[in-house]
mmCIF file of C-alpha atoms and ligand atoms in Angstrom:
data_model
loop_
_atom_site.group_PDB
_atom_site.id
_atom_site.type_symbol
_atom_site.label_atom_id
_atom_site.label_comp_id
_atom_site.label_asym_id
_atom_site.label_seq_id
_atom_site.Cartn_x
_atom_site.Cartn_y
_atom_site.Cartn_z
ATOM 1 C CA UNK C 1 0.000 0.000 0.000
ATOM 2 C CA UNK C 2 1.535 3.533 -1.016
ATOM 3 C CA UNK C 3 0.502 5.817 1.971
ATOM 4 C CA UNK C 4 0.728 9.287 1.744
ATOM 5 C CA UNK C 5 1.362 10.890 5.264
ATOM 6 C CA UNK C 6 0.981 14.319 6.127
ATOM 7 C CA UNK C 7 2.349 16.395 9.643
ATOM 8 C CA UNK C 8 1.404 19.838 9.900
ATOM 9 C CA UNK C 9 1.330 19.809 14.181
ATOM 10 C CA UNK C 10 3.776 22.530 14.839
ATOM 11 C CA UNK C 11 5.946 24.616 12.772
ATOM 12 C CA UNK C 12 7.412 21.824 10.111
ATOM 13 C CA UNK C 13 5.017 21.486 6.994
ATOM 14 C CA UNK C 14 5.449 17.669 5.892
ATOM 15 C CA UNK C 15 4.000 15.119 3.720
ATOM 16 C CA UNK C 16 5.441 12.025 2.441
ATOM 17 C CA UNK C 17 5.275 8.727 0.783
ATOM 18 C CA UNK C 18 5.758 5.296 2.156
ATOM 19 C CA UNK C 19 5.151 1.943 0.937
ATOM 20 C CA UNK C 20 3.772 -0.659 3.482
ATOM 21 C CA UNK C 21 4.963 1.517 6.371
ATOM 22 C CA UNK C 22 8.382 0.449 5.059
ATOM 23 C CA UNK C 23 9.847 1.966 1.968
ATOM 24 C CA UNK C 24 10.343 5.926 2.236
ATOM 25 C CA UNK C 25 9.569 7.119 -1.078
ATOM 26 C CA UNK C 26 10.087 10.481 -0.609
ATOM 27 C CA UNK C 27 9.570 12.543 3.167
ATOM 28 C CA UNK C 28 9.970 16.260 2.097
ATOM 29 C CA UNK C 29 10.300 18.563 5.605
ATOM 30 C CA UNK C 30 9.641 22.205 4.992
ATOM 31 C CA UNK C 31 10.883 24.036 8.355
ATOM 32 C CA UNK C 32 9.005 27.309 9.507
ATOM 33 C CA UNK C 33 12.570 27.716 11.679
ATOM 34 C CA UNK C 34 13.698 31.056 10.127
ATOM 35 C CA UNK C 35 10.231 32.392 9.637
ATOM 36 C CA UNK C 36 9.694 31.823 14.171
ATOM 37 C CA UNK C 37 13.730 32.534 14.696
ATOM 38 C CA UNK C 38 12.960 36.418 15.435
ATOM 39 C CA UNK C 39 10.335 35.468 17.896
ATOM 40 C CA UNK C 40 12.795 32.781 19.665
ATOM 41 C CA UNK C 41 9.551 30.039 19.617
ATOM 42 C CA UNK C 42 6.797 28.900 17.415
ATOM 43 C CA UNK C 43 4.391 31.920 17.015
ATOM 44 C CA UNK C 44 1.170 29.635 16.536
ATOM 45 C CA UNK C 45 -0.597 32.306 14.286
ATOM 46 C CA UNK C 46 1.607 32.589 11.828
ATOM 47 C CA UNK C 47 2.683 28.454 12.386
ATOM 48 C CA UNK C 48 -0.895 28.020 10.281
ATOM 49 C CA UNK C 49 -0.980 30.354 7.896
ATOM 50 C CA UNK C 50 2.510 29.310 6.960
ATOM 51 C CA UNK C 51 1.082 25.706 6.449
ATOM 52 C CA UNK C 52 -1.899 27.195 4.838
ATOM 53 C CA UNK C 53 0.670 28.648 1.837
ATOM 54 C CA UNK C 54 3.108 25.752 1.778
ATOM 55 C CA UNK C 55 0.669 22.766 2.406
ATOM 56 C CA UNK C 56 -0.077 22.446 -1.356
ATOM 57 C CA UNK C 57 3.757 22.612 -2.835
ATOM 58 C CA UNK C 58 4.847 20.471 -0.171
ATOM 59 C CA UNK C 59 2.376 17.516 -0.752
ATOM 60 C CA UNK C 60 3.154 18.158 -4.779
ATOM 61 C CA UNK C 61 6.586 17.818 -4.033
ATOM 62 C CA UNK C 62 6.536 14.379 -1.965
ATOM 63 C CA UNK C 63 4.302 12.564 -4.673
ATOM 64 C CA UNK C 64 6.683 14.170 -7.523
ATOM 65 C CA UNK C 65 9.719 12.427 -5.370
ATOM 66 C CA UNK C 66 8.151 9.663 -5.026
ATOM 67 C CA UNK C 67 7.247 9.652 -8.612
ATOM 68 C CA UNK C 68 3.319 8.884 -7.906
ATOM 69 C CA UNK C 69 0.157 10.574 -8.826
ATOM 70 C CA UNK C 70 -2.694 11.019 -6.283
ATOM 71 C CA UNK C 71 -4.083 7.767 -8.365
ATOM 72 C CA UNK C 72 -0.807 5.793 -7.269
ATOM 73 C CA UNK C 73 -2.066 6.409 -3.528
ATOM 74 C CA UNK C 74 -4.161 4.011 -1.489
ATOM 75 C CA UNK C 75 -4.612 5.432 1.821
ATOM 76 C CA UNK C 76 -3.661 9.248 3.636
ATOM 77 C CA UNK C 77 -2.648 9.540 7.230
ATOM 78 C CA UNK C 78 -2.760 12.966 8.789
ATOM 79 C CA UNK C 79 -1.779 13.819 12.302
ATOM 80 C CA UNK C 80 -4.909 15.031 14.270
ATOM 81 C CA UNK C 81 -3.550 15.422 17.426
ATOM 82 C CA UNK C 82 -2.095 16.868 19.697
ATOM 83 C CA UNK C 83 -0.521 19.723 18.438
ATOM 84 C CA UNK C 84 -0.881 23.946 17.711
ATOM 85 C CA UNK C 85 -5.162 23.059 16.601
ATOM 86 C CA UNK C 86 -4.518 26.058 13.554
ATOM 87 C CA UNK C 87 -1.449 23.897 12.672
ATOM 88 C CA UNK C 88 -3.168 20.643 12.727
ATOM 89 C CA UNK C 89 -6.667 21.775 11.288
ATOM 90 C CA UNK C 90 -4.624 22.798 8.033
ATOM 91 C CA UNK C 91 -3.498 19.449 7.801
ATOM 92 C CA UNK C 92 -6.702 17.754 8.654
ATOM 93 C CA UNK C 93 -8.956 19.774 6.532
ATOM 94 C CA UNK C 94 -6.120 19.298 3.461
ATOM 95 C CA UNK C 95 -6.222 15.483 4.259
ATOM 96 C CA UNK C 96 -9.980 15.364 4.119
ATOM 97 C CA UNK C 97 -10.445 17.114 1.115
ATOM 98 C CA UNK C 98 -7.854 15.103 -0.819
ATOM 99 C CA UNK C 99 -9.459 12.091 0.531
ATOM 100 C CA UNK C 100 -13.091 13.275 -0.679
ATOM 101 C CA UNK C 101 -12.232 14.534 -4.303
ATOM 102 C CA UNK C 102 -9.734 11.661 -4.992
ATOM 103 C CA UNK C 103 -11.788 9.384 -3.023
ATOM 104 C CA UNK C 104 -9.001 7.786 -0.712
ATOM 105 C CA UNK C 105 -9.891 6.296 2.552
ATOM 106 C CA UNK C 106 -7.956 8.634 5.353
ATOM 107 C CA UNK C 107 -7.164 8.136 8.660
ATOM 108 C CA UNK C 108 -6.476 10.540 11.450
ATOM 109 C CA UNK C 109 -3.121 9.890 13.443
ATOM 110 C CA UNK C 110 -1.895 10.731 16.929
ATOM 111 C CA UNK C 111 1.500 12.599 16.517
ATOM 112 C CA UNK C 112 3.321 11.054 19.987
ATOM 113 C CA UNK C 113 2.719 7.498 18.438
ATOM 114 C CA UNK C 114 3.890 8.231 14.994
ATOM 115 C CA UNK C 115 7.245 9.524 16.845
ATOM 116 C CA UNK C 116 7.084 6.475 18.596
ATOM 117 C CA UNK C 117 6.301 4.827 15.459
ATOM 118 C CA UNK C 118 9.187 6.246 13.431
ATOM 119 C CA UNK C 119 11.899 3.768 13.902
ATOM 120 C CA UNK C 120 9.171 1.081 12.939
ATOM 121 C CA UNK C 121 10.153 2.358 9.363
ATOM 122 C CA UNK C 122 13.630 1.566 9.474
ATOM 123 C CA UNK C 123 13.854 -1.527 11.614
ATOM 124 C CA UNK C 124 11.799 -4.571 12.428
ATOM 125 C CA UNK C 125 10.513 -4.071 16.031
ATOM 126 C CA UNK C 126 8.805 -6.462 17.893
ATOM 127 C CA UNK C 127 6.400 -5.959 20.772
ATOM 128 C CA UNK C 128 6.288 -5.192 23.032
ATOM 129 C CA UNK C 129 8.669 -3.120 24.448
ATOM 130 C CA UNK C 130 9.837 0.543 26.381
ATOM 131 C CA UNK C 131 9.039 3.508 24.810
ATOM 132 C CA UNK C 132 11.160 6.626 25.501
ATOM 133 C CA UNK C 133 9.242 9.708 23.678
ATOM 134 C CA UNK C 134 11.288 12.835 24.170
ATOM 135 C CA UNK C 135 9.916 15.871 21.901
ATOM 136 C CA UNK C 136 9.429 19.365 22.614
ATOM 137 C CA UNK C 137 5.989 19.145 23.545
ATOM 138 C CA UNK C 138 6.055 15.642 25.026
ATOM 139 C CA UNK C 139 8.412 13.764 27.312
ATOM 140 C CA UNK C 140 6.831 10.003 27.813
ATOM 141 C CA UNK C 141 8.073 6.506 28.996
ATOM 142 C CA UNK C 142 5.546 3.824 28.128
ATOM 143 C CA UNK C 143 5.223 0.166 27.273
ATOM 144 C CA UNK C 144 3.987 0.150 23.479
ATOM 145 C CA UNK C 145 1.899 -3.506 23.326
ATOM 146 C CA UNK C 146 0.934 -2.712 19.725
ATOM 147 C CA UNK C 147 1.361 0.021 17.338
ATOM 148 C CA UNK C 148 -1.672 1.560 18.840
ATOM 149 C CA UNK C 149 -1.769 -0.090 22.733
ATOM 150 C CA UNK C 150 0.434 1.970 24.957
ATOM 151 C CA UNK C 151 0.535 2.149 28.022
ATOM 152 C CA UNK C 152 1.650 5.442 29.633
ATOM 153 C CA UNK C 153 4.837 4.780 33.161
ATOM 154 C CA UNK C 154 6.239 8.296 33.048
ATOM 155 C CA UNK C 155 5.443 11.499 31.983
ATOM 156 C CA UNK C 156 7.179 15.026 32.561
ATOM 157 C CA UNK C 157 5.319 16.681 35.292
ATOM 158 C CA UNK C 158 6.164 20.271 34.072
ATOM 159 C CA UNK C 159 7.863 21.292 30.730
ATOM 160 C CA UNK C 160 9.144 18.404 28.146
ATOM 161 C CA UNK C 161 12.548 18.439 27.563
ATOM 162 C CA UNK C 162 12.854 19.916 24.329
ATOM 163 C CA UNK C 163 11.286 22.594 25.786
ATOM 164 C CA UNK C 164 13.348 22.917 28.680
ATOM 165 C CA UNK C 165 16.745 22.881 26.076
ATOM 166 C CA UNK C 166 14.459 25.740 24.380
ATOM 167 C CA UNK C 167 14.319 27.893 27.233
ATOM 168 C CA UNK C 168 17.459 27.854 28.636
ATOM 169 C CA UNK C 169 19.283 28.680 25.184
ATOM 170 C CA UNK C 170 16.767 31.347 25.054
ATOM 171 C CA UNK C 171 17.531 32.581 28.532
ATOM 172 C CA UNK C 172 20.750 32.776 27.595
ATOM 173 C CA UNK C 173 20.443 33.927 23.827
ATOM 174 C CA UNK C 174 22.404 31.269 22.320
ATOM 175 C CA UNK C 175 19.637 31.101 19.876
ATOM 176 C CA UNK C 176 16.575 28.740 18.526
ATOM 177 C CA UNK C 177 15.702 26.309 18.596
ATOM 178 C CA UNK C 178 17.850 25.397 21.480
ATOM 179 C CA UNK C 179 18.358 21.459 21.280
ATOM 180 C CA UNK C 180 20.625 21.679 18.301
ATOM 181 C CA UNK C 181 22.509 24.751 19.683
ATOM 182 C CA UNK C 182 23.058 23.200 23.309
ATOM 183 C CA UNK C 183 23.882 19.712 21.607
ATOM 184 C CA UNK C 184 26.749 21.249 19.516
ATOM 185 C CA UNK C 185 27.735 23.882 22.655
ATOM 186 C CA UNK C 186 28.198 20.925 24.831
ATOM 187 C CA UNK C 187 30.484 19.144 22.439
ATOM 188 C CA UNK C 188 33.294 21.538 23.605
ATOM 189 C CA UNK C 189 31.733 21.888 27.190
ATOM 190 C CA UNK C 190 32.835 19.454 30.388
ATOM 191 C CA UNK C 191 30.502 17.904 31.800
ATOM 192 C CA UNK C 192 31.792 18.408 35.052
ATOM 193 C CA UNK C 193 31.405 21.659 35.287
ATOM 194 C CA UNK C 194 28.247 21.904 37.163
ATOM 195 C CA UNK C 195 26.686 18.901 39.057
ATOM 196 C CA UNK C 196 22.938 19.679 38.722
ATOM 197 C CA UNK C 197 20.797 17.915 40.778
ATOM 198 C CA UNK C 198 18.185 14.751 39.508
ATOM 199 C CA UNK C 199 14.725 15.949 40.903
ATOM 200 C CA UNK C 200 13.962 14.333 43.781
ATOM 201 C CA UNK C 201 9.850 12.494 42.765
ATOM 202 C CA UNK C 202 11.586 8.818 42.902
ATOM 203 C CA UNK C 203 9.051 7.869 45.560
ATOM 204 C CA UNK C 204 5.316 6.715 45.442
ATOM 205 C CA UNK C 205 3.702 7.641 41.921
ATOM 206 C CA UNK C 206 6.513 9.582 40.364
ATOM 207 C CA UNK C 207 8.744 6.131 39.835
ATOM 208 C CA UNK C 208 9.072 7.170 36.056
ATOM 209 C CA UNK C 209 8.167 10.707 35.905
ATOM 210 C CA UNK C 210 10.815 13.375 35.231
ATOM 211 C CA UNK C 211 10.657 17.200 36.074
ATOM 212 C CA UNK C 212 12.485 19.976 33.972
ATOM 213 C CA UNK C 213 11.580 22.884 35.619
ATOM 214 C CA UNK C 214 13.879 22.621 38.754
ATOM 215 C CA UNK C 215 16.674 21.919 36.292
ATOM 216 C CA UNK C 216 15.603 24.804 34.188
ATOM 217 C CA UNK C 217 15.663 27.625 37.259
ATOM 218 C CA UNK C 218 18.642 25.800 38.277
ATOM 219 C CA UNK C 219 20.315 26.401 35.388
ATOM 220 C CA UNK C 220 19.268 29.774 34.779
ATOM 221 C CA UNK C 221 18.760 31.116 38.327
ATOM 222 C CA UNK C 222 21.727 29.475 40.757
ATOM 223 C CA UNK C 223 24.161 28.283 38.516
ATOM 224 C CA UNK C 224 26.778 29.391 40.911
ATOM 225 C CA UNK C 225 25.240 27.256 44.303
ATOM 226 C CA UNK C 226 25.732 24.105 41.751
ATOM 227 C CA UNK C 227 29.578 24.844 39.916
ATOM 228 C CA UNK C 228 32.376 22.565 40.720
ATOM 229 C CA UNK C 229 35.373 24.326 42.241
ATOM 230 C CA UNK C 230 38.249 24.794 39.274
ATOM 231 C CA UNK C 231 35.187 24.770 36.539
ATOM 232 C CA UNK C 232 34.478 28.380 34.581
ATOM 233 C CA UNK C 233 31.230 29.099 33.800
ATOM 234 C CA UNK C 234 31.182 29.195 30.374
ATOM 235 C CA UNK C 235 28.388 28.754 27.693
ATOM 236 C CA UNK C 236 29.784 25.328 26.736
ATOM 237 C CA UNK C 237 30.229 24.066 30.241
ATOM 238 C CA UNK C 238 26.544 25.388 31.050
ATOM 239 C CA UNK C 239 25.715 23.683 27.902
ATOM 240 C CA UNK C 240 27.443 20.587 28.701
ATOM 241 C CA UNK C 241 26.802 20.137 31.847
ATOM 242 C CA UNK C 242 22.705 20.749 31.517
ATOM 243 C CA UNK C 243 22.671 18.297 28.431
ATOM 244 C CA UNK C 244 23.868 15.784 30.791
ATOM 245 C CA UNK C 245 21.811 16.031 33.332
ATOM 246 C CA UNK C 246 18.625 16.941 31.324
ATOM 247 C CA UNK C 247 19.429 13.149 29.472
ATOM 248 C CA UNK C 248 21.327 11.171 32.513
ATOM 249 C CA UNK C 249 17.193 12.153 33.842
ATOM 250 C CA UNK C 250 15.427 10.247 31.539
ATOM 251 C CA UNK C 251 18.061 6.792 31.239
ATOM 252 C CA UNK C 252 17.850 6.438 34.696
ATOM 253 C CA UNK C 253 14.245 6.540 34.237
ATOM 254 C CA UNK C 254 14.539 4.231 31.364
ATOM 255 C CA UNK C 255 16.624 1.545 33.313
ATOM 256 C CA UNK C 256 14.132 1.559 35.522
ATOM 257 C CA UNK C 257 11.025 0.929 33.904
ATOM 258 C CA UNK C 258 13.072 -1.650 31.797
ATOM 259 C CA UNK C 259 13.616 -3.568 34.987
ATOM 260 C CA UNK C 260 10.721 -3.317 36.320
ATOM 261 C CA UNK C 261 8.523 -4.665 33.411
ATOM 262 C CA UNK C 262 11.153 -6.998 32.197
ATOM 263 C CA UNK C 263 11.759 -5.524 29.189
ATOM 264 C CA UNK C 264 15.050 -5.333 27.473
ATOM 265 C CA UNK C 265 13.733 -3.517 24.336
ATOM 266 C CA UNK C 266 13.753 0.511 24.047
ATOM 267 C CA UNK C 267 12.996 2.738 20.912
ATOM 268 C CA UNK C 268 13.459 5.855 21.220
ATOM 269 C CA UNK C 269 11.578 8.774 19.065
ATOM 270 C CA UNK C 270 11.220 12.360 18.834
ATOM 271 C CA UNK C 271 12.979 15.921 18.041
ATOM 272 C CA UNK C 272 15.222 15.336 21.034
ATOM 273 C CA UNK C 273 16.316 11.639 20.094
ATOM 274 C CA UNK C 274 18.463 14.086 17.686
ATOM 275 C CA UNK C 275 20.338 14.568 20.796
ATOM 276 C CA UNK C 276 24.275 13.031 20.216
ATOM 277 C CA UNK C 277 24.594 12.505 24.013
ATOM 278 C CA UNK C 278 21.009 10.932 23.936
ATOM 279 C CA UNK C 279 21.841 8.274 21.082
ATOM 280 C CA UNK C 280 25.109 7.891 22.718
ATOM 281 C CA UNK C 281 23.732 6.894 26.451
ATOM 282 C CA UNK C 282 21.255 4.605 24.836
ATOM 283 C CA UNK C 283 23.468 2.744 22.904
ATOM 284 C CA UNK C 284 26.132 2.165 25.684
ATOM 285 C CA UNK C 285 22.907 0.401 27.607
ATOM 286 C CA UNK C 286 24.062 -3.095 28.925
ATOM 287 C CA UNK C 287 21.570 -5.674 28.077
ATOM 288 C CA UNK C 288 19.544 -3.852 25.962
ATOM 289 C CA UNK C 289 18.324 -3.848 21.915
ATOM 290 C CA UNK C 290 17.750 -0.087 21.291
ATOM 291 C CA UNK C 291 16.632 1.374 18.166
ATOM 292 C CA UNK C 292 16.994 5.069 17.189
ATOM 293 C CA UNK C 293 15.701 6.408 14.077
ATOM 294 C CA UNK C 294 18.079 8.266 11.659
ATOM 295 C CA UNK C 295 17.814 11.849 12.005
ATOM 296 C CA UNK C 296 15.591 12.410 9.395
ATOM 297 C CA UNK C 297 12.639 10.225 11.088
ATOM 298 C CA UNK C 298 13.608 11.645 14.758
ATOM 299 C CA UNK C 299 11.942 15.636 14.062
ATOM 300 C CA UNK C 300 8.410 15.865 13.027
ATOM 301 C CA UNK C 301 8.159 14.558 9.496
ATOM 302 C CA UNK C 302 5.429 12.448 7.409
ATOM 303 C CA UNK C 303 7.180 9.409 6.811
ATOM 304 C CA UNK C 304 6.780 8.542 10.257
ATOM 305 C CA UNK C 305 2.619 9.230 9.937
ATOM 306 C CA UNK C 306 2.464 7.393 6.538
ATOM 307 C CA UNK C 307 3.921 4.842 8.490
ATOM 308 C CA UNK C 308 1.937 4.394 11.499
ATOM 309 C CA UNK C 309 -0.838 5.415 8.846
ATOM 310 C CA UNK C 310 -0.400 2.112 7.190
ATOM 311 C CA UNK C 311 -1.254 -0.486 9.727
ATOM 312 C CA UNK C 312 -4.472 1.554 10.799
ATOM 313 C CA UNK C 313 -5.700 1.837 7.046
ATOM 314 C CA UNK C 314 -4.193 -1.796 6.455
ATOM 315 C CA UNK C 315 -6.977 -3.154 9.489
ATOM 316 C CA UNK C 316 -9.497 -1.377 8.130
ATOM 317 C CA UNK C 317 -9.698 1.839 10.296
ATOM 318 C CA UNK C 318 -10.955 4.712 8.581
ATOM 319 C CA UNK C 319 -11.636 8.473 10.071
ATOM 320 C CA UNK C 320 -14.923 9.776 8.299
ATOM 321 C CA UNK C 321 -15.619 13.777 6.986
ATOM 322 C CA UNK C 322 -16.141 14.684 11.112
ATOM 323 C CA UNK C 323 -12.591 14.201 11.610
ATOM 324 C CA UNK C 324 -11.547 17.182 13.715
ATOM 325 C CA UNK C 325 -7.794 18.153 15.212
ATOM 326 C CA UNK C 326 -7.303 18.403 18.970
ATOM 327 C CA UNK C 327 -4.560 20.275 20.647
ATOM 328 C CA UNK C 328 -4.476 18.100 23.533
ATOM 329 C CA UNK C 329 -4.411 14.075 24.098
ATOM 330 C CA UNK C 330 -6.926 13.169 26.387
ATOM 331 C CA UNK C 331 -6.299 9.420 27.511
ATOM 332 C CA UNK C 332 -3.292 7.453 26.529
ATOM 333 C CA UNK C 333 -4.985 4.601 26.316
ATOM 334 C CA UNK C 334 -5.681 2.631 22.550
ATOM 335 C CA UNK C 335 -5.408 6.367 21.442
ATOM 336 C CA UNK C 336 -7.184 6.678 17.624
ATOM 337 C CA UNK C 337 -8.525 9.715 16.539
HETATM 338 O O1 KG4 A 1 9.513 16.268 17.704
HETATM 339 P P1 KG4 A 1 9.814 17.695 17.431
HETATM 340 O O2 KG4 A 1 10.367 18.058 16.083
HETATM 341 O O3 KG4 A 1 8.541 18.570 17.651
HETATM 342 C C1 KG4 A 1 7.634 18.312 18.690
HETATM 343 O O4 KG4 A 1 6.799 17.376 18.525
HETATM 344 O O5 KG4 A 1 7.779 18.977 19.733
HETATM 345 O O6 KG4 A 1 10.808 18.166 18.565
HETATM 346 C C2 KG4 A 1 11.329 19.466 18.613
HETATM 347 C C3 KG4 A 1 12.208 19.582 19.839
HETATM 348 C C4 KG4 A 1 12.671 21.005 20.108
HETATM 349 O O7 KG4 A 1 12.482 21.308 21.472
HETATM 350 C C5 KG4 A 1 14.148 20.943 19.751
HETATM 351 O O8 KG4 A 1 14.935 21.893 20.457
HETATM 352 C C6 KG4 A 1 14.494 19.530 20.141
HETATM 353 O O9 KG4 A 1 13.391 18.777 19.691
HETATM 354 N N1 KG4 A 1 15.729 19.058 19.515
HETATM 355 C C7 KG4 A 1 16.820 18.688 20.226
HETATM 356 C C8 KG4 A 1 17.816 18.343 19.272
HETATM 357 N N2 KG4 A 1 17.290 18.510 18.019
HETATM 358 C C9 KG4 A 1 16.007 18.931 18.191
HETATM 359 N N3 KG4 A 1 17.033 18.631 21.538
HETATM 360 C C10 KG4 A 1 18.248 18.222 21.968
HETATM 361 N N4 KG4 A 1 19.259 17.911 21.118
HETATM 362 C C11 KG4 A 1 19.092 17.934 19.781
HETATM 363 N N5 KG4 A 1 20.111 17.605 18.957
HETATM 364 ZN ZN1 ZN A 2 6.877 16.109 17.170
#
């Protein structure tokens, strides 16, 4: 089945082609990046009528790449949720109508399990297994039982930690977005410059949660109670030294809800599975298969919806005309739109 999949949640306008959720015909990624720079963040507004200009070219574009017509395609997945709702309705309501005039069945996807879904398209992954979703709207450890069965362990309690690398680049004006900035700062940085602290919600119902806030004021607010003696405080070290605590967070979390469920399979997804010192900590795990998804598939992109698209439209699920997008996700739980 060639799926077309199309991402319009946040500020990159996407749409792609994939054959039997395998086979990346094309995945073109238009970034809104320069066009949000001068506000340092995603202006929401102007997110939507972006999409609203470039939806059209950038859907022409990934069938031309993928050398199809709209006749070559057999199903469309669109992210409905959660997301900026301008964003997402332009995707939706471009999704729909394609799917009407062509007459295409369509399905609506949820955008934290098509990130969680993306390294499906490279590798063969068997459930079940750990989930480790790490975006900048979304931080989330789960067990995945099927592509659409999760089943939620840990959340972030405040920001996500994209989001948190956002901030404190912005803070600091090191520029935006601020995972890619940090990531590269902190290659030059030590580590050891600064021991933040891990947030201290180990106990009771916050086994697998993780909190970015405390690390974020700490980082911005009273650097200087938490520097090593002999360490400067230099962007780099700051950099360095946050990276690792921001990610050393969410492994330890990891190893723990690996051992407790017995699992000894992680994939990874996400803007912030771009992270070197991420990919790197994951892939020094003892004992365990992880899979990362090339850096194309980590960022929002459609190759990652046409591929979760494919096994919903493949078992017959179908989103009628009603379709709407929602900002929010309101139960984990066998999420479909
Ligand atoms: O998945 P994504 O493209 O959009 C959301 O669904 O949120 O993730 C974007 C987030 C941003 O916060 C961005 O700063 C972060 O991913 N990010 C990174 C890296 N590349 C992107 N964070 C840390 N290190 C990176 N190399
Ligand atoms: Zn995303």
């Amino acid at each position: 089945m060639n799926i077309l999949g199309i991402e319009s949640s946040c500020d990159e306008c996407s749409a792609a082609v994939v054959v039997d959720g395998k086979k990346v015909l094309s995945n073109v990624v238009a970034t809104q990046i320069a066009i949000h720079q001068p506000f340092m963040g995603v202006v929401p507004e102007i997110a939507s009528r972006t999409h609203v200009e470039w939806i059209k070219g950038v859907v022409r574009t990934s069938l031309e790449e993928a050398g199809c017509t709209l006749k070559d395609i057999d199903g469309i997945a669109v992210t409905a949720k959660p997301g900026l709702v301008g964003s997402l309705l332009v995707g939706v309501n471009y999704a729909k109508s394609l799917a009407y005039a062509a007459d295409i069945p369509y399905v609506g996807i949820d955008h934290i399990f098509a990130h969680i879904h993306a390294a499906h398209v490279e590798y063969d992954i068997q459930y079940p297994y750990i989930a480790l979703l790490v975006s900048g709207g979304h931080t989330l450890i789960a067990v995945m039982e099927d592509y659409d069965k999760m089943n939620v362990m840990g959340t972030t309690i405040d920001d996500a930690c994209g989001e948190a690398f956002d901030k404190i680049a912005k803070f600091y004006g090191w520029g935006y977005p601020g995972g890619i900035i940090i990531d590269r700062m902190a290659q030059k940085g030590d580590v050891n410059a600064f021991s933040f602290p891990d947030p201290s919600l180990h106990k009771g119902e916050h086994k697998y949660d993780v909190s970015y806030s405390g690390l974020k004021t700490a980082v911005i607010n009273q650097l200087h109670q938490f520097q090593n003696d002999g360490y400067e405080a230099t962007p780099e070290n700051i950099a360095a030294s946050f990276q690792k605590a921001a990610i050393d967070m969410l492994i330890r979390r990891v190893k723990k809800a690996c051992r407790d469920s017995g699992l000894n399979t992680i994939v990874t997804g996400g803007g912030v599975a771009a992270n070197s010192y991420l990919r790197k900590s994951l892939t020094e795990l003892k004992d365990t298969t992880v899979y990362i998804p090339s850096m194309k598939l980590c960022g929002d992109n459609g190759a990652m919806v046409a591929g979760l698209g494919y096994h919903f439209l493949k078992d017959g699920m179908r989103s009628d005309l009603s379709l709407n997008a929602m900002s929010k996700v309101m139960a984990f739980h066998r999420s479909y739109p």
